[in-house]
Short mmCIF file of N, CA and C and ligand atoms in Angstrom, two decimals:
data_model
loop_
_atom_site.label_atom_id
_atom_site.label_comp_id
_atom_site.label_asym_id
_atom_site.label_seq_id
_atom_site.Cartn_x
_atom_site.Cartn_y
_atom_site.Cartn_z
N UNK R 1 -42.22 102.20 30.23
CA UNK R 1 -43.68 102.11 30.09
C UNK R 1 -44.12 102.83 28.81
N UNK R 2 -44.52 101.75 27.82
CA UNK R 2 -45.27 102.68 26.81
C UNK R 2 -47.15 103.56 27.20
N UNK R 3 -46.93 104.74 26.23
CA UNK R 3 -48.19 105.65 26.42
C UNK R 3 -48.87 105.03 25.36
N UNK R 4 -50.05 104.60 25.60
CA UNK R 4 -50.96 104.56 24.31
C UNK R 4 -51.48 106.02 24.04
N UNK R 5 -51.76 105.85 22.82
CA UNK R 5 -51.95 106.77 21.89
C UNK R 5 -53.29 107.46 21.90
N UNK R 6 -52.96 108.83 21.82
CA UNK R 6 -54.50 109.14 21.49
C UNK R 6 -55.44 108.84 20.51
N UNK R 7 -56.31 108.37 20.82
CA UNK R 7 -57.40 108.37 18.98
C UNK R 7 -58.15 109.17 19.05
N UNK R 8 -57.91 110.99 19.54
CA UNK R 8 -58.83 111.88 19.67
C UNK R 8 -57.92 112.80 18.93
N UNK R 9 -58.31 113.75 17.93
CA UNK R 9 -57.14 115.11 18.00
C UNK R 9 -57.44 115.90 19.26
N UNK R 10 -56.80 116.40 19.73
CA UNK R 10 -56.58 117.49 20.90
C UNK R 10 -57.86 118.46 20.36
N UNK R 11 -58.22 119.21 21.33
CA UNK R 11 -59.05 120.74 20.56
C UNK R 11 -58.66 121.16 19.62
N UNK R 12 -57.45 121.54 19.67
CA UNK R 12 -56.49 122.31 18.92
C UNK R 12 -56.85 121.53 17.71
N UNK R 13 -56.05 120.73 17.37
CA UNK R 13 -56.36 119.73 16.39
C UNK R 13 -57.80 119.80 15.70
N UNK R 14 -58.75 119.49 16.44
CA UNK R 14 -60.10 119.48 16.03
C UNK R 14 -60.66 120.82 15.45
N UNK R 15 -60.13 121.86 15.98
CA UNK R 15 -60.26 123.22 15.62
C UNK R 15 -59.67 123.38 14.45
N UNK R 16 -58.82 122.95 14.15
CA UNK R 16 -58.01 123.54 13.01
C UNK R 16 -58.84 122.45 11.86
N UNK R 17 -58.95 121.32 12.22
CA UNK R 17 -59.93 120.59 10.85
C UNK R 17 -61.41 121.41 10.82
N UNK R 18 -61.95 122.16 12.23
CA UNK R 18 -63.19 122.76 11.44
C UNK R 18 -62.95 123.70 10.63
N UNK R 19 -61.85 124.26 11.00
CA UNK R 19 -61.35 125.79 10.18
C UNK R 19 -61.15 125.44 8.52
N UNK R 20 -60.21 124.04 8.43
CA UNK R 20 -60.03 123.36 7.06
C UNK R 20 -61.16 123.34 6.32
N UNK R 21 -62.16 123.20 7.12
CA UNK R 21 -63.48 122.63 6.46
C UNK R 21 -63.89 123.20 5.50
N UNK R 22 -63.81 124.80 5.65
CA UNK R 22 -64.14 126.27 5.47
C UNK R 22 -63.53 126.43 3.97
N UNK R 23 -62.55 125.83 3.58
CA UNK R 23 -61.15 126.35 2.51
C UNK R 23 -62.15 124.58 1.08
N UNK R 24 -63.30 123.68 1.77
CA UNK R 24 -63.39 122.89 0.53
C UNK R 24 -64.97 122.68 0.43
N UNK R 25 -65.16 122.38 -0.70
CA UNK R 25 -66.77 121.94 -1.00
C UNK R 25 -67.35 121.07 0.25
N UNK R 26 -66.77 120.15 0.42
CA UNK R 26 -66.99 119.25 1.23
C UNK R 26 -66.34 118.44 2.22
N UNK R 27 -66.78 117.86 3.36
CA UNK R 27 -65.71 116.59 4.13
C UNK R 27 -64.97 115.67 3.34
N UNK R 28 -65.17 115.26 2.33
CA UNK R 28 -64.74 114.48 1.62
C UNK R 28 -63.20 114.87 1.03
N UNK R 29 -63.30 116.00 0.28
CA UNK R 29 -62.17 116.64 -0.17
C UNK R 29 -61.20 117.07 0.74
N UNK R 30 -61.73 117.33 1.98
CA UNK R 30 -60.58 117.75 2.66
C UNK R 30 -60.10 116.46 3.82
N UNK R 31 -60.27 115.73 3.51
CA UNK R 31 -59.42 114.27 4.31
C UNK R 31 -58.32 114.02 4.47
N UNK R 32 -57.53 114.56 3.04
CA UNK R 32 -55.65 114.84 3.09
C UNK R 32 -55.42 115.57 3.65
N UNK R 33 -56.12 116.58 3.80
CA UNK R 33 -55.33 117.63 4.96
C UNK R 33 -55.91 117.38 6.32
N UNK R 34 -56.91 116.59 6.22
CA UNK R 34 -57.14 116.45 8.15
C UNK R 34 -56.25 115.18 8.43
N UNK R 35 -55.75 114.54 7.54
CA UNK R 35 -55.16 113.55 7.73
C UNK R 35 -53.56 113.57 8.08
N UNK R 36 -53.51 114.86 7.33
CA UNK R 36 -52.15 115.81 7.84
C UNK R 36 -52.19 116.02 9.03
N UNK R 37 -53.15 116.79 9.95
CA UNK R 37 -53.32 117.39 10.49
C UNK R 37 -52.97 116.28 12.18
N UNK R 38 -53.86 115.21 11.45
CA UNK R 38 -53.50 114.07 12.42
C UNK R 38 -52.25 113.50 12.40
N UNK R 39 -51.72 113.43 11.29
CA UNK R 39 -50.30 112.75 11.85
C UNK R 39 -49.21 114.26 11.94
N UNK R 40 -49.22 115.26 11.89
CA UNK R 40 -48.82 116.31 12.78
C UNK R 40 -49.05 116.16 14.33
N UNK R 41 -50.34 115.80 14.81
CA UNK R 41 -50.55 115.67 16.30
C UNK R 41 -49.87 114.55 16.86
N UNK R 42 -50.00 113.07 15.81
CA UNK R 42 -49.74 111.42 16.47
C UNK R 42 -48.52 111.11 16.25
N UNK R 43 -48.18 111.92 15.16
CA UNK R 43 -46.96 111.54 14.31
C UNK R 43 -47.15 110.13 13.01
N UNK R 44 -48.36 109.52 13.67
CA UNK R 44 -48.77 108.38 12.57
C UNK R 44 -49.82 108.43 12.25
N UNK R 45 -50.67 107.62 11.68
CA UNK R 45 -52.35 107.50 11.96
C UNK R 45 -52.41 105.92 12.45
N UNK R 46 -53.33 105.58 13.00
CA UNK R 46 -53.00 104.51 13.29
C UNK R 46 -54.83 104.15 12.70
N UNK R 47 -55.07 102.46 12.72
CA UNK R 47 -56.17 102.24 12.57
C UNK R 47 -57.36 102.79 13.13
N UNK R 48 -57.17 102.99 15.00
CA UNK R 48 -58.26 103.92 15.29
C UNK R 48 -57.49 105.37 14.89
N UNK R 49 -56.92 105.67 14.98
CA UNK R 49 -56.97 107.40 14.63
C UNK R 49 -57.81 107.35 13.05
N UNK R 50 -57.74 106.55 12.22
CA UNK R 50 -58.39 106.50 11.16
C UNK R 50 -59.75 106.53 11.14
N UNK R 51 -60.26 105.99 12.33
CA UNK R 51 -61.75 105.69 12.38
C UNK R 51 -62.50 107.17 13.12
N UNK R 52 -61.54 107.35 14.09
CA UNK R 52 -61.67 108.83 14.77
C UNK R 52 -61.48 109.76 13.66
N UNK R 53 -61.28 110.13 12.54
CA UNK R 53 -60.89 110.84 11.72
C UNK R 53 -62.45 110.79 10.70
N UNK R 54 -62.81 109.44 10.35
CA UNK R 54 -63.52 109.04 9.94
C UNK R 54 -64.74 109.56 10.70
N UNK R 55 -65.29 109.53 11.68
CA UNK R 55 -65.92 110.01 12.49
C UNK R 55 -66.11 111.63 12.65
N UNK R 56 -64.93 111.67 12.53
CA UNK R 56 -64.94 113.46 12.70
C UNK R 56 -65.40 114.06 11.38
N UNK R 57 -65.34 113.65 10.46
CA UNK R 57 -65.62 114.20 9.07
C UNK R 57 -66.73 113.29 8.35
N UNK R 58 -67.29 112.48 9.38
CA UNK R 58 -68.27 111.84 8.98
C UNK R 58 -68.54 111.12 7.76
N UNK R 59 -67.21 110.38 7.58
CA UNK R 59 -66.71 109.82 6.15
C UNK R 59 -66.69 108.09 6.49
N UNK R 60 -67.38 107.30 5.88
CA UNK R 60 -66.81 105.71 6.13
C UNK R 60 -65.52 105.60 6.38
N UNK R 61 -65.47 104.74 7.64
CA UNK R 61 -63.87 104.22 7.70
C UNK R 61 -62.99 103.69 6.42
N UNK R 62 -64.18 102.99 5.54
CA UNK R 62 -63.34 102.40 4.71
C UNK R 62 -62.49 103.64 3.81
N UNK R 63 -63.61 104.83 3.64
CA UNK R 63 -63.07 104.83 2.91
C UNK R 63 -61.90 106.09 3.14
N UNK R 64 -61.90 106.42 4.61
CA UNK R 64 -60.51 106.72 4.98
C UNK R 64 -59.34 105.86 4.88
N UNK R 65 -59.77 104.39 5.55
CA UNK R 65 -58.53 103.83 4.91
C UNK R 65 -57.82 103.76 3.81
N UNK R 66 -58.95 103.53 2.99
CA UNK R 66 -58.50 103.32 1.30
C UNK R 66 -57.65 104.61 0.56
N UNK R 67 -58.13 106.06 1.11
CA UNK R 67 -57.17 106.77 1.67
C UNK R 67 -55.91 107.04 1.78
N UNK R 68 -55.69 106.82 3.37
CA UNK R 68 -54.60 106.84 3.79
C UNK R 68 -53.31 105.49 3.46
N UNK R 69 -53.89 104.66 2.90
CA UNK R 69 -53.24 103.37 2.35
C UNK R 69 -52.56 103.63 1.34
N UNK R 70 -53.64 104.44 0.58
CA UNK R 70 -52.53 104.38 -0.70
C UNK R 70 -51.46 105.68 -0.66
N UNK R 71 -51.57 106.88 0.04
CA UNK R 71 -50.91 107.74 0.26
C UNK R 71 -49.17 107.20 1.05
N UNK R 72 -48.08 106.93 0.88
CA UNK R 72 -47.29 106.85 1.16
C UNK R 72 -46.85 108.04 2.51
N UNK R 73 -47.45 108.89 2.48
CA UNK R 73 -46.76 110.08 3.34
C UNK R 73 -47.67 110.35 4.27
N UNK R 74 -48.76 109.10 4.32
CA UNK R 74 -48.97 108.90 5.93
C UNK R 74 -48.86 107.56 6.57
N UNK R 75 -48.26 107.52 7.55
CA UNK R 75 -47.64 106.75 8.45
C UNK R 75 -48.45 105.81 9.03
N UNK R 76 -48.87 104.54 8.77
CA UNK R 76 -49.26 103.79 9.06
C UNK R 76 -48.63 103.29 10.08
N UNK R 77 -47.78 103.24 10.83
CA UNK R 77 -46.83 102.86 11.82
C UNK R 77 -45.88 103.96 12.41
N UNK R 78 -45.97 103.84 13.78
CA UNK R 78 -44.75 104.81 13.96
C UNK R 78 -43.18 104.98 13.30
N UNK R 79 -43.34 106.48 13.32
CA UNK R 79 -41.79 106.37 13.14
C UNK R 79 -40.90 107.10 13.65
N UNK R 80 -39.60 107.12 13.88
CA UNK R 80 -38.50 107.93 14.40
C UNK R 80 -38.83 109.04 14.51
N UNK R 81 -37.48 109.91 15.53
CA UNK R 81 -38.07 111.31 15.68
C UNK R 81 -37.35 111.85 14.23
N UNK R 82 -36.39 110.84 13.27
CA UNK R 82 -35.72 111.24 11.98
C UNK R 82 -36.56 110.56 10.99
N UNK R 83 -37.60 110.91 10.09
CA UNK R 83 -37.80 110.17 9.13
C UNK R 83 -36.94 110.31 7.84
N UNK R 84 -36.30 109.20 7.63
CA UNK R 84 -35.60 109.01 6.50
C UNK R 84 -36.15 108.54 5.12
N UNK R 85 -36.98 109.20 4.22
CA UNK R 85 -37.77 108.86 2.81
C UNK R 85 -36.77 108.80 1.74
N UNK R 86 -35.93 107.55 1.08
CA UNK R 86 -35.33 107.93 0.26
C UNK R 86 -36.05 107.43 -1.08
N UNK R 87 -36.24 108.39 -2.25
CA UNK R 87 -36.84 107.89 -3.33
C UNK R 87 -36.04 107.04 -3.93
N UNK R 88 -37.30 106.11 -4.45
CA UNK R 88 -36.73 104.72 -5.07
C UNK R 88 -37.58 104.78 -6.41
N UNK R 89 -38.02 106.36 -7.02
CA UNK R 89 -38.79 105.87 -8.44
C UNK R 89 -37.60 106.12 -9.51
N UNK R 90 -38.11 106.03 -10.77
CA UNK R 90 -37.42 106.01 -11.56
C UNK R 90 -35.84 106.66 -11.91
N UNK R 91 -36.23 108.05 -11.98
CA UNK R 91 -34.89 108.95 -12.34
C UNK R 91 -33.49 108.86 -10.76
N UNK R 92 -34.34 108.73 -9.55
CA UNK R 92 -33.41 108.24 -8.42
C UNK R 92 -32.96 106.52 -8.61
N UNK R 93 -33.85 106.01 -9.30
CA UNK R 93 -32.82 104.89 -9.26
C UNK R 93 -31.74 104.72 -9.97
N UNK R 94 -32.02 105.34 -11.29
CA UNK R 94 -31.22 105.44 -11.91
C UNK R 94 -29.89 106.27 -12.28
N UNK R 95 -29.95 106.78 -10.88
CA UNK R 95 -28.88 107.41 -10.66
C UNK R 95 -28.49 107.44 -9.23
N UNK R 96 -28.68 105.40 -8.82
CA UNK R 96 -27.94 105.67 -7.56
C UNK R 96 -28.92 105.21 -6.47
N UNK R 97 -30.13 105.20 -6.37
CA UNK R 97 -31.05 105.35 -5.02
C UNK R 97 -30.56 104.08 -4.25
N UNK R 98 -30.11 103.01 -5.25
CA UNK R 98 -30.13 101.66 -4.07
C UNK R 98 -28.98 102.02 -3.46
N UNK R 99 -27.68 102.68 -3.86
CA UNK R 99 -26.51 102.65 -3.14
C UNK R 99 -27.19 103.62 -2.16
N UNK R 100 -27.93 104.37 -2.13
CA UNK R 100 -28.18 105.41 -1.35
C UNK R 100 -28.66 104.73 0.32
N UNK R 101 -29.72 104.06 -0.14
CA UNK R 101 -30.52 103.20 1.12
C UNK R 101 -29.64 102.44 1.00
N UNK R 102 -28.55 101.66 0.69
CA UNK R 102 -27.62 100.64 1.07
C UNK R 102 -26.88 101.15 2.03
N UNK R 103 -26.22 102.45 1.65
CA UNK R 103 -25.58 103.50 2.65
C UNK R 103 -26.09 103.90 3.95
N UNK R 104 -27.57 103.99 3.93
CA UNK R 104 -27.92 104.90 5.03
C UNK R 104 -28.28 103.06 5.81
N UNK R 105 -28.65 102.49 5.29
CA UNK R 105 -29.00 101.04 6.20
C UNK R 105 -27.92 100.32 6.72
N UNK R 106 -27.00 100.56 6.16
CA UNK R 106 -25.40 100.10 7.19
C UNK R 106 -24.93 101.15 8.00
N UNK R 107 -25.57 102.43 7.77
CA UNK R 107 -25.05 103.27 8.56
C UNK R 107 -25.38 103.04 9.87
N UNK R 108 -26.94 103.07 9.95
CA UNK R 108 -27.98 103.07 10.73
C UNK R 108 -28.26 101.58 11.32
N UNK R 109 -27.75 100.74 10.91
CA UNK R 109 -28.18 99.15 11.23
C UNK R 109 -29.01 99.04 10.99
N UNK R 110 -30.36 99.56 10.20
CA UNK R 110 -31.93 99.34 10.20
C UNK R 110 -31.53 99.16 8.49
N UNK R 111 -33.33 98.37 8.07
CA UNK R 111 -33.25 97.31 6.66
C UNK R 111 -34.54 98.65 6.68
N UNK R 112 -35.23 98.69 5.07
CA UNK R 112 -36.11 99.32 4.80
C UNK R 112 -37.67 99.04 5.72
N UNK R 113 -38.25 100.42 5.90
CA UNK R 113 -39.13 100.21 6.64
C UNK R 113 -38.92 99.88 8.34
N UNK R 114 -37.76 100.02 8.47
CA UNK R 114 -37.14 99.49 10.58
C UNK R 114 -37.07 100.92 10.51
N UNK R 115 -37.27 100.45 12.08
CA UNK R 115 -36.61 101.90 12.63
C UNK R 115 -35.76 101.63 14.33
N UNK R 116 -34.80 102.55 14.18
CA UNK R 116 -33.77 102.15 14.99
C UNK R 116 -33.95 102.08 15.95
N UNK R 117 -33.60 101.00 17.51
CA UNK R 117 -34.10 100.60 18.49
C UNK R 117 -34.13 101.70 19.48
N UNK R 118 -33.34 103.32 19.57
CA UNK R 118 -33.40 103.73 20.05
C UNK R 118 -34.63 104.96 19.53
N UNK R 119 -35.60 104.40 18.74
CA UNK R 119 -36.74 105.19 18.01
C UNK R 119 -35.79 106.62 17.12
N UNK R 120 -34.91 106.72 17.05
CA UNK R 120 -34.50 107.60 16.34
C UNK R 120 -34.74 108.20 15.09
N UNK R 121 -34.57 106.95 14.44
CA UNK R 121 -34.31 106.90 13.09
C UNK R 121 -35.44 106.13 12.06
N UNK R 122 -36.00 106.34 11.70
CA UNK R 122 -36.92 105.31 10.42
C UNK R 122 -36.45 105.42 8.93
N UNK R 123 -36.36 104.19 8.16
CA UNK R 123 -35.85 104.61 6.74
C UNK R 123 -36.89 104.03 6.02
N UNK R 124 -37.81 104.76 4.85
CA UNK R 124 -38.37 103.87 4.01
C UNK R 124 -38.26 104.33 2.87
N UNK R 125 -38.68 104.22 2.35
CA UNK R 125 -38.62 104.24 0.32
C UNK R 125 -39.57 104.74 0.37
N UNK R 126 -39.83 106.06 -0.60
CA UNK R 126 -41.40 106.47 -1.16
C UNK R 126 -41.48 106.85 -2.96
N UNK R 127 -42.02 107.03 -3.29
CA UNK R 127 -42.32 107.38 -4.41
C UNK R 127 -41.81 108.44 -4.96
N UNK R 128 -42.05 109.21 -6.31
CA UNK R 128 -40.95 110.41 -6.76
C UNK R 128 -41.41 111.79 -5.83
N UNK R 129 -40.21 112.15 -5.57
CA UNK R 129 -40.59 113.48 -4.48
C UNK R 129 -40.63 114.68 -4.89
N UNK R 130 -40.65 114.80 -6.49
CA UNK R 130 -40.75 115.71 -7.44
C UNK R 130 -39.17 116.50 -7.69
N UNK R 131 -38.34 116.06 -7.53
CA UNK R 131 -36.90 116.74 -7.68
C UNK R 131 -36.15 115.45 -8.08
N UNK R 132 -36.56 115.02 -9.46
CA UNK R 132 -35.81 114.20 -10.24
C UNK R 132 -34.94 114.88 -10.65
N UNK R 133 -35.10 116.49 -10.97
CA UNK R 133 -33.76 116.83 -11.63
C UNK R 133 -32.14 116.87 -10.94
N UNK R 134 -32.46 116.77 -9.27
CA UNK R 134 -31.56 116.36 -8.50
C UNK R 134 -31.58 115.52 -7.83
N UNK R 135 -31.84 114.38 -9.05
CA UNK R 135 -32.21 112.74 -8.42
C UNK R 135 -30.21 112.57 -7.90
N UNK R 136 -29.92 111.76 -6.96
CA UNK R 136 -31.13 110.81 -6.20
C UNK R 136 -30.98 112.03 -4.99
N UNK R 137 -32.52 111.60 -4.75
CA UNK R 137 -33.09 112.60 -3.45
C UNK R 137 -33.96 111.61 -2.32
N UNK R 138 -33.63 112.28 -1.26
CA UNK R 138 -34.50 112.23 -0.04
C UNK R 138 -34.87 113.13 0.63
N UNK R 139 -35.78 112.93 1.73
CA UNK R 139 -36.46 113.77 2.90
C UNK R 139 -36.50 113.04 4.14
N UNK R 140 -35.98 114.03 4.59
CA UNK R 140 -35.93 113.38 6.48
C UNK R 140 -36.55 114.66 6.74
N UNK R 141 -37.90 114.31 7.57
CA UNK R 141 -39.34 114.99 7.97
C UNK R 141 -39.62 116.01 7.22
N UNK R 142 -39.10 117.10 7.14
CA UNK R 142 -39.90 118.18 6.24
C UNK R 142 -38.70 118.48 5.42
N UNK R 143 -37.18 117.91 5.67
CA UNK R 143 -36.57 118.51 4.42
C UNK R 143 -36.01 118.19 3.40
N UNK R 144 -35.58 118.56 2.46
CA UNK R 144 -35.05 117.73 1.29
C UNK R 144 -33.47 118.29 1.08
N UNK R 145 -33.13 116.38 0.71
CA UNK R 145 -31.28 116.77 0.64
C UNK R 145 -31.54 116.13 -0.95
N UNK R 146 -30.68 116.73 -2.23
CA UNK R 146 -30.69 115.74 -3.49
C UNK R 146 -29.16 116.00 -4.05
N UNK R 147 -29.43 115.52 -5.00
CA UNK R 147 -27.57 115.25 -5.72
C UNK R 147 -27.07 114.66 -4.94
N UNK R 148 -27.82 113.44 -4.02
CA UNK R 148 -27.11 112.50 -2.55
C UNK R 148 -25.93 111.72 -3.39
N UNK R 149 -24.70 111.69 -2.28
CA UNK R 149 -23.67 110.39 -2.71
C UNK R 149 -23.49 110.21 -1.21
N UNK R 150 -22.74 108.96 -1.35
CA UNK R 150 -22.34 108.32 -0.31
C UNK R 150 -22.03 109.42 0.97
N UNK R 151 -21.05 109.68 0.30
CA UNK R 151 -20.36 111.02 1.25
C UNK R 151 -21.35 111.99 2.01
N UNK R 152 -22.15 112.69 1.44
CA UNK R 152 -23.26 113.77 1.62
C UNK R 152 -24.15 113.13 2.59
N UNK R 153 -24.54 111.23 2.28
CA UNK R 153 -25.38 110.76 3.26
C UNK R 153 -24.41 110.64 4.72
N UNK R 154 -23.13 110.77 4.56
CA UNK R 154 -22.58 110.64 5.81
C UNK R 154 -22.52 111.49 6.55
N UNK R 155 -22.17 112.46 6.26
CA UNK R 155 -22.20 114.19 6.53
C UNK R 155 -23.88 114.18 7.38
N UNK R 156 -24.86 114.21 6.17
CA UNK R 156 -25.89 114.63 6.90
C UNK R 156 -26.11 113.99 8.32
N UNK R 157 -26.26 112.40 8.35
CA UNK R 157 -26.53 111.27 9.16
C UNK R 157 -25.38 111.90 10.61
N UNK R 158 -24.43 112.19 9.94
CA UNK R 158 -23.54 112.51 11.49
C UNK R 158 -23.97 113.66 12.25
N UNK R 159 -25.06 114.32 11.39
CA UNK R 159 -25.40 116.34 12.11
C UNK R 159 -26.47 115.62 12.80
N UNK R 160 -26.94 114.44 12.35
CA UNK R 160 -28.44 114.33 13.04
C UNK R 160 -27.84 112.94 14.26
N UNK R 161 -26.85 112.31 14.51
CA UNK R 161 -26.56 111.42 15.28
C UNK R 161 -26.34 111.56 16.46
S1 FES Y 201 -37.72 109.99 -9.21
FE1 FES Y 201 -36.83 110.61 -7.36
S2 FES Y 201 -37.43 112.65 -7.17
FE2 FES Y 201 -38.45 111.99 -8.96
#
């Protein structure tokens, strides 16, 4: 049985965006971090959590979406309890990023953007993660592995399997 989702933050949640409030000029400016704040609670945002968000900070939906759309590092869709981000900009490609997601997507049986049937695992591509100098790099949820090779993605993938 799936749970539908909340489109409320918890108190907690809601408390901590009034507290945010406090640290910017306005509702407006602080939307990335309540938007954090929400996919900390949901793990995603989803269209209504967007509008509930929107609501709470008394901001047009649109233009939360417009937002959270273009931000890569919020979750428009659920994902695994492993998020797998491997960069695909410039200095990681060029040193490797496609073998990288080629590696972790045969590992894992999942194609970019899947996530594995037992919700485990999600892999997607994001943008530069600021550690080109130890391109190629990724992040699975908050941490970062770089100087990745084949090998290193196997290692890690087996601590988390
Ligand atoms: S290009 Fe991958 S970390 Fe910058």
């Amino acid at each position: 049985m799936s749970v539908a989702m909340s489109v409320e933050l918890s108190p907690k949640g809601k408390e901590r965006v009034k507290e945010l409030l406090t640290h910017y000029p306005n509702k407006q400016a602080a939307l990335i971090p309540a938007l954090w704040i929400a996919q900390e609670e949901w793990g995603w945002v989803s269209a209504e959590g967007m509008e509930s968000i929107a609501k709470l900070l008394e901001l047009p939906v649109s233009h939360v979406q417009g937002v959270a759309s273009f931000y890569t590092m919020c979750n428009k869709k659920p994902v695994g309890k492993y998020h797998i981000q491997v960069c695909w900009n410039i200095s990681c490609s060029l040193r490797g990023a496609s073998s990288i997601v080629d590696c972790v997507s045969k590992k894992l049986g999942i194609r970019m953007g899947e996530t594995t049937p037992d919700k485990k695992f999600t892999l997607s591509g994001v943008e530069c993660l600021a550690s080109c100098g130890t391109a190629p790099a990724m992040q699975i949820n908050d941490t970062y592995y770089e100087n990745l090779t084949e090998e290193k993605i196997h290692q890690i993938l087996d601590k988390l399997t």
